[in-house]
Amino acid sequence: MNKFTKLVAAEDFSENVWTKKDYIVLLLIPLILFVGFITQYFSVKNQLSVIIDTSLRIIMFIFLMVVYAPMLRRHWSKFKLAWKRSVLLVIVGGVLLQIIVSLVRSLIPRVSTSLKTDVPSLIDPLTASPEMFMLLIYIALGPIVTGLIEDTVFRYTLLGKIFQGSFFKKACIIILNSILFGLIHYYNFGSVIGTIPFMFAGLFLNIIYLWTKNIWHVLLIHTVNNAVLTIGALLIIVILRLLGLKA
């Protein structure tokens, strides 16, 4: 353990103690999958349904933050002890995460499915009114808070709390965790092959968490990545509109 990881480490993975709140938190994953199922198979594509979908995800996120508040405070206090290097790791990690996803995606075959995975835009960001644009930003919070829920459950609950045993057992835990993390994105693509890039993303985030032993690094890495892809694109459009230019 180097100086950096010694400062930020908030777990030692020596105890496998599950409480009621851990089992309750696990229910958030099937709830997210259920929301994806409803959106995918019933083709719910109106503004109200998207607002409800985003609101439910935000409520689940708030619930998770309340349940795990003591753990999050403890990890944050460690994160701050080396905040400059932690911020640098978050920035570099966010870039690497996108590179990994893009690279793996470029290497796997494209598979056509019968599922309609491309939901048409309900609001045109180029012509939307200020009110509608704020609604777009609110909707963009959905993927961000979903990523935070996934990271907390998969890294803290389903990895750190069971990361014990022989080297082989630990390796199996890491790999199975990564595969499951990818598979929960099935409804984003409608195929198992489409989830492979996210399996590698899960593996990368697992390694970061096991190295730092601090949940905040992976939470912020995933947040930076998702925010750039969602809200970041909207902010570029805002700037172009303010300058009187078209995207």
Tab-separated table of C-alpha atoms in Angstrom:
chain	number	residue	atom	x	y	z
A	1	MET	CA	0.000	0.000	0.000
A	2	ASN	CA	1.531	3.319	-1.089
A	3	LYS	CA	1.173	6.647	0.672
A	4	PHE	CA	-1.839	7.729	-1.382
A	5	THR	CA	-3.887	4.575	-0.885
A	6	LYS	CA	-2.919	4.477	2.772
A	7	LEU	CA	-4.408	7.941	3.223
A	8	VAL	CA	-7.659	7.358	1.332
A	9	ALA	CA	-8.379	3.733	2.285
A	10	ALA	CA	-11.636	3.534	4.238
A	11	GLU	CA	-12.080	-0.251	4.136
A	12	ASP	CA	-9.826	-3.245	4.697
A	13	PHE	CA	-12.262	-5.880	3.352
A	14	SER	CA	-11.556	-8.050	6.380
A	15	GLU	CA	-15.177	-8.389	7.497
A	16	ASN	CA	-18.127	-9.921	5.718
A	17	VAL	CA	-20.927	-8.431	7.789
A	18	TRP	CA	-24.246	-7.857	6.065
A	19	THR	CA	-27.057	-5.967	7.751
A	20	LYS	CA	-30.706	-5.510	6.853
A	21	LYS	CA	-29.960	-2.279	5.030
A	22	ASP	CA	-27.548	-4.089	2.691
A	23	TYR	CA	-30.257	-6.530	1.628
A	24	ILE	CA	-32.733	-3.671	1.200
A	25	VAL	CA	-30.259	-1.731	-0.941
A	26	LEU	CA	-29.900	-4.752	-3.245
A	27	LEU	CA	-33.563	-4.324	-4.200
A	28	LEU	CA	-32.648	-1.098	-6.001
A	29	ILE	CA	-31.002	-3.054	-8.822
A	30	PRO	CA	-34.121	-5.074	-9.796
A	31	LEU	CA	-36.129	-1.858	-9.457
A	32	ILE	CA	-33.840	-0.179	-11.996
A	33	LEU	CA	-34.196	-3.212	-14.270
A	34	PHE	CA	-37.975	-3.052	-13.891
A	35	VAL	CA	-37.985	0.586	-14.973
A	36	GLY	CA	-35.878	-0.390	-17.989
A	37	PHE	CA	-38.287	-3.221	-18.795
A	38	ILE	CA	-41.299	-0.913	-18.698
A	39	THR	CA	-39.597	1.676	-20.893
A	40	GLN	CA	-38.357	-0.921	-23.384
A	41	TYR	CA	-41.323	-3.217	-23.872
A	42	PHE	CA	-44.183	-0.789	-23.470
A	43	SER	CA	-42.503	1.945	-25.525
A	44	VAL	CA	-43.420	4.671	-23.067
A	45	LYS	CA	-42.249	7.789	-24.886
A	46	ASN	CA	-43.905	10.918	-23.568
A	47	GLN	CA	-42.587	13.723	-21.390
A	48	LEU	CA	-44.611	12.767	-18.319
A	49	SER	CA	-43.379	9.168	-18.332
A	50	VAL	CA	-39.756	10.287	-18.708
A	51	ILE	CA	-40.173	12.756	-15.834
A	52	ILE	CA	-41.657	9.997	-13.659
A	53	ASP	CA	-38.822	7.646	-14.650
A	54	THR	CA	-36.166	10.222	-13.729
A	55	SER	CA	-37.950	11.155	-10.502
A	56	LEU	CA	-38.125	7.518	-9.393
A	57	ARG	CA	-34.398	7.115	-10.008
A	58	ILE	CA	-33.649	10.266	-8.019
A	59	ILE	CA	-35.826	9.012	-5.146
A	60	MET	CA	-33.954	5.686	-5.182
A	61	PHE	CA	-30.662	7.581	-5.154
A	62	ILE	CA	-31.716	9.729	-2.183
A	63	PHE	CA	-32.854	6.593	-0.340
A	64	LEU	CA	-29.474	4.972	-0.963
A	65	MET	CA	-27.598	8.062	0.235
A	66	VAL	CA	-29.647	8.128	3.451
A	67	VAL	CA	-29.204	4.410	4.141
A	68	TYR	CA	-25.464	4.499	3.533
A	69	ALA	CA	-24.869	8.005	4.935
A	70	PRO	CA	-22.473	6.873	7.725
A	71	MET	CA	-20.353	4.919	5.249
A	72	LEU	CA	-20.301	7.769	2.741
A	73	ARG	CA	-19.203	10.272	5.398
A	74	ARG	CA	-16.446	7.943	6.567
A	75	HIS	CA	-15.161	7.398	3.039
A	76	TRP	CA	-15.388	11.126	2.249
A	77	SER	CA	-13.291	12.028	5.272
A	78	LYS	CA	-10.568	9.733	3.899
A	79	PHE	CA	-10.992	11.046	0.352
A	80	LYS	CA	-10.248	14.585	1.550
A	81	LEU	CA	-6.942	13.571	3.142
A	82	ALA	CA	-5.424	13.390	-0.336
A	83	TRP	CA	-7.928	15.482	-2.249
A	84	LYS	CA	-5.563	16.795	-4.942
A	85	ARG	CA	-4.443	13.339	-5.994
A	86	SER	CA	-7.995	12.068	-5.578
A	87	VAL	CA	-9.346	14.731	-7.945
A	88	LEU	CA	-6.586	13.922	-10.434
A	89	LEU	CA	-7.489	10.233	-10.237
A	90	VAL	CA	-11.159	11.074	-10.824
A	91	ILE	CA	-10.357	13.131	-13.939
A	92	VAL	CA	-7.929	10.598	-15.391
A	93	GLY	CA	-10.258	7.753	-14.428
A	94	GLY	CA	-13.202	9.424	-16.162
A	95	VAL	CA	-11.197	9.731	-19.375
A	96	LEU	CA	-9.911	6.149	-19.161
A	97	LEU	CA	-13.414	4.842	-18.493
A	98	GLN	CA	-14.700	6.392	-21.715
A	99	ILE	CA	-11.675	5.142	-23.661
A	100	ILE	CA	-12.273	1.599	-22.397
A	101	VAL	CA	-15.974	1.655	-23.292
A	102	SER	CA	-15.313	3.151	-26.743
A	103	LEU	CA	-12.422	0.786	-27.504
A	104	VAL	CA	-14.293	-2.372	-26.511
A	105	ARG	CA	-17.378	-1.180	-28.378
A	106	SER	CA	-15.293	-0.749	-31.536
A	107	LEU	CA	-14.004	-4.320	-31.261
A	108	ILE	CA	-17.278	-6.178	-30.766
A	109	PRO	CA	-19.664	-6.991	-33.628
A	110	ARG	CA	-22.781	-4.923	-34.082
A	111	VAL	CA	-25.861	-7.009	-33.465
A	112	SER	CA	-29.316	-6.133	-34.762
A	113	THR	CA	-32.169	-6.893	-32.391
A	114	SER	CA	-35.934	-6.760	-32.573
A	115	LEU	CA	-35.979	-4.446	-29.603
A	116	LYS	CA	-36.339	-0.733	-30.197
A	117	THR	CA	-33.479	0.602	-28.164
A	118	ASP	CA	-33.229	4.035	-29.730
A	119	VAL	CA	-35.825	6.257	-28.121
A	120	PRO	CA	-36.456	9.367	-30.237
A	121	SER	CA	-35.835	12.711	-28.625
A	122	LEU	CA	-38.965	14.110	-27.041
A	123	ILE	CA	-37.574	17.638	-26.941
A	124	ASP	CA	-35.329	19.256	-29.535
A	125	PRO	CA	-32.535	20.947	-27.525
A	126	LEU	CA	-31.777	23.295	-30.429
A	127	THR	CA	-35.240	24.863	-30.443
A	128	ALA	CA	-36.470	24.149	-26.907
A	129	SER	CA	-37.734	26.995	-24.736
A	130	PRO	CA	-35.808	27.796	-21.525
A	131	GLU	CA	-38.386	25.825	-19.541
A	132	MET	CA	-38.087	22.785	-21.807
A	133	PHE	CA	-34.310	23.042	-21.730
A	134	MET	CA	-34.351	22.916	-17.926
A	135	LEU	CA	-36.547	19.839	-18.242
A	136	LEU	CA	-33.903	18.280	-20.491
A	137	ILE	CA	-31.247	18.920	-17.854
A	138	TYR	CA	-33.493	17.354	-15.212
A	139	ILE	CA	-34.031	14.271	-17.387
A	140	ALA	CA	-30.265	14.062	-17.934
A	141	LEU	CA	-29.885	13.519	-14.182
A	142	GLY	CA	-31.465	10.075	-14.625
A	143	PRO	CA	-28.371	8.313	-16.027
A	144	ILE	CA	-26.126	10.109	-13.535
A	145	VAL	CA	-27.989	9.042	-10.390
A	146	THR	CA	-28.493	5.559	-11.839
A	147	GLY	CA	-24.731	5.241	-12.233
A	148	LEU	CA	-24.240	6.318	-8.624
A	149	ILE	CA	-26.703	3.688	-7.417
A	150	GLU	CA	-25.046	0.988	-9.515
A	151	ASP	CA	-21.550	1.882	-8.332
A	152	THR	CA	-22.495	1.934	-4.670
A	153	VAL	CA	-24.294	-1.410	-4.829
A	154	PHE	CA	-21.832	-3.232	-7.072
A	155	ARG	CA	-18.628	-1.852	-5.580
A	156	TYR	CA	-19.443	-1.465	-1.875
A	157	THR	CA	-22.184	-4.050	-1.276
A	158	LEU	CA	-21.501	-6.741	-3.875
A	159	LEU	CA	-17.706	-6.492	-3.945
A	160	GLY	CA	-16.152	-4.996	-0.827
A	161	LYS	CA	-18.482	-6.812	1.553
A	162	ILE	CA	-17.741	-10.250	0.081
A	163	PHE	CA	-14.125	-9.802	-1.047
A	164	GLN	CA	-12.589	-12.587	1.012
A	165	GLY	CA	-11.032	-16.002	0.556
A	166	SER	CA	-8.358	-17.353	-1.757
A	167	PHE	CA	-6.894	-15.518	-4.744
A	168	PHE	CA	-9.014	-17.658	-7.080
A	169	LYS	CA	-12.208	-16.869	-5.178
A	170	LYS	CA	-11.428	-13.151	-5.191
A	171	ALA	CA	-10.709	-13.238	-8.925
A	172	CYS	CA	-14.042	-14.989	-9.534
A	173	ILE	CA	-15.856	-12.377	-7.434
A	174	ILE	CA	-14.294	-9.533	-9.436
A	175	ILE	CA	-15.091	-11.120	-12.804
A	176	LEU	CA	-18.651	-12.186	-11.932
A	177	ASN	CA	-19.339	-8.752	-10.454
A	178	SER	CA	-18.121	-7.113	-13.675
A	179	ILE	CA	-20.245	-9.398	-15.853
A	180	LEU	CA	-23.365	-8.760	-13.776
A	181	PHE	CA	-22.685	-5.020	-13.872
A	182	GLY	CA	-22.628	-5.169	-17.654
A	183	LEU	CA	-25.735	-7.320	-17.921
A	184	ILE	CA	-27.913	-4.873	-15.998
A	185	HIS	CA	-27.451	-2.518	-18.970
A	186	TYR	CA	-29.213	-5.008	-21.251
A	187	TYR	CA	-32.231	-2.775	-21.784
A	188	ASN	CA	-29.963	0.022	-23.011
A	189	PHE	CA	-29.071	-2.056	-26.066
A	190	GLY	CA	-31.402	-5.042	-26.331
A	191	SER	CA	-28.565	-7.563	-26.619
A	192	VAL	CA	-26.016	-9.233	-24.358
A	193	ILE	CA	-23.189	-8.370	-26.758
A	194	GLY	CA	-24.082	-4.699	-26.396
A	195	THR	CA	-23.402	-4.930	-22.658
A	196	ILE	CA	-19.818	-6.198	-23.051
A	197	PRO	CA	-18.243	-2.692	-22.987
A	198	PHE	CA	-19.943	-2.105	-19.638
A	199	MET	CA	-18.572	-5.376	-18.303
A	200	PHE	CA	-15.095	-4.000	-18.959
A	201	ALA	CA	-16.159	-0.678	-17.444
A	202	GLY	CA	-17.286	-2.579	-14.354
A	203	LEU	CA	-13.949	-4.395	-14.210
A	204	PHE	CA	-12.090	-1.086	-14.409
A	205	LEU	CA	-14.189	0.461	-11.625
A	206	ASN	CA	-13.781	-2.681	-9.509
A	207	ILE	CA	-10.002	-2.410	-9.786
A	208	ILE	CA	-10.084	1.281	-8.834
A	209	TYR	CA	-12.232	0.543	-5.783
A	210	LEU	CA	-10.095	-2.371	-4.629
A	211	TRP	CA	-6.977	-0.240	-5.070
A	212	THR	CA	-8.193	2.886	-3.257
A	213	LYS	CA	-10.591	1.113	-0.869
A	214	ASN	CA	-12.727	4.241	-1.101
A	215	ILE	CA	-16.135	4.410	-2.795
A	216	TRP	CA	-15.909	8.106	-3.679
A	217	HIS	CA	-13.292	7.653	-6.371
A	218	VAL	CA	-15.478	5.303	-8.421
A	219	LEU	CA	-18.612	7.340	-7.723
A	220	LEU	CA	-17.011	10.521	-9.014
A	221	ILE	CA	-15.284	8.815	-11.959
A	222	HIS	CA	-18.630	7.444	-13.147
A	223	THR	CA	-20.354	10.773	-12.458
A	224	VAL	CA	-17.787	12.730	-14.476
A	225	ASN	CA	-18.138	10.287	-17.352
A	226	ASN	CA	-21.945	10.333	-17.393
A	227	ALA	CA	-22.175	14.089	-16.820
A	228	VAL	CA	-19.911	14.842	-19.770
A	229	LEU	CA	-21.985	12.578	-22.022
A	230	THR	CA	-25.352	14.001	-20.927
A	231	ILE	CA	-25.318	17.436	-19.311
A	232	GLY	CA	-22.038	18.349	-21.017
A	233	ALA	CA	-23.613	18.009	-24.452
A	234	LEU	CA	-26.529	20.197	-23.380
A	235	LEU	CA	-24.197	22.874	-22.030
A	236	ILE	CA	-22.401	23.017	-25.382
A	237	ILE	CA	-25.748	23.661	-27.060
A	238	VAL	CA	-26.485	26.409	-24.511
A	239	ILE	CA	-23.202	28.127	-25.340
A	240	LEU	CA	-23.852	27.853	-29.073
A	241	ARG	CA	-27.341	29.297	-28.644
A	242	LEU	CA	-26.018	32.190	-26.570
A	243	LEU	CA	-23.503	32.920	-29.317
A	244	GLY	CA	-26.246	32.778	-31.910
A	245	LEU	CA	-24.748	29.716	-33.564
A	246	LYS	CA	-26.317	26.414	-34.537
A	247	ALA	CA	-24.943	23.045	-33.397
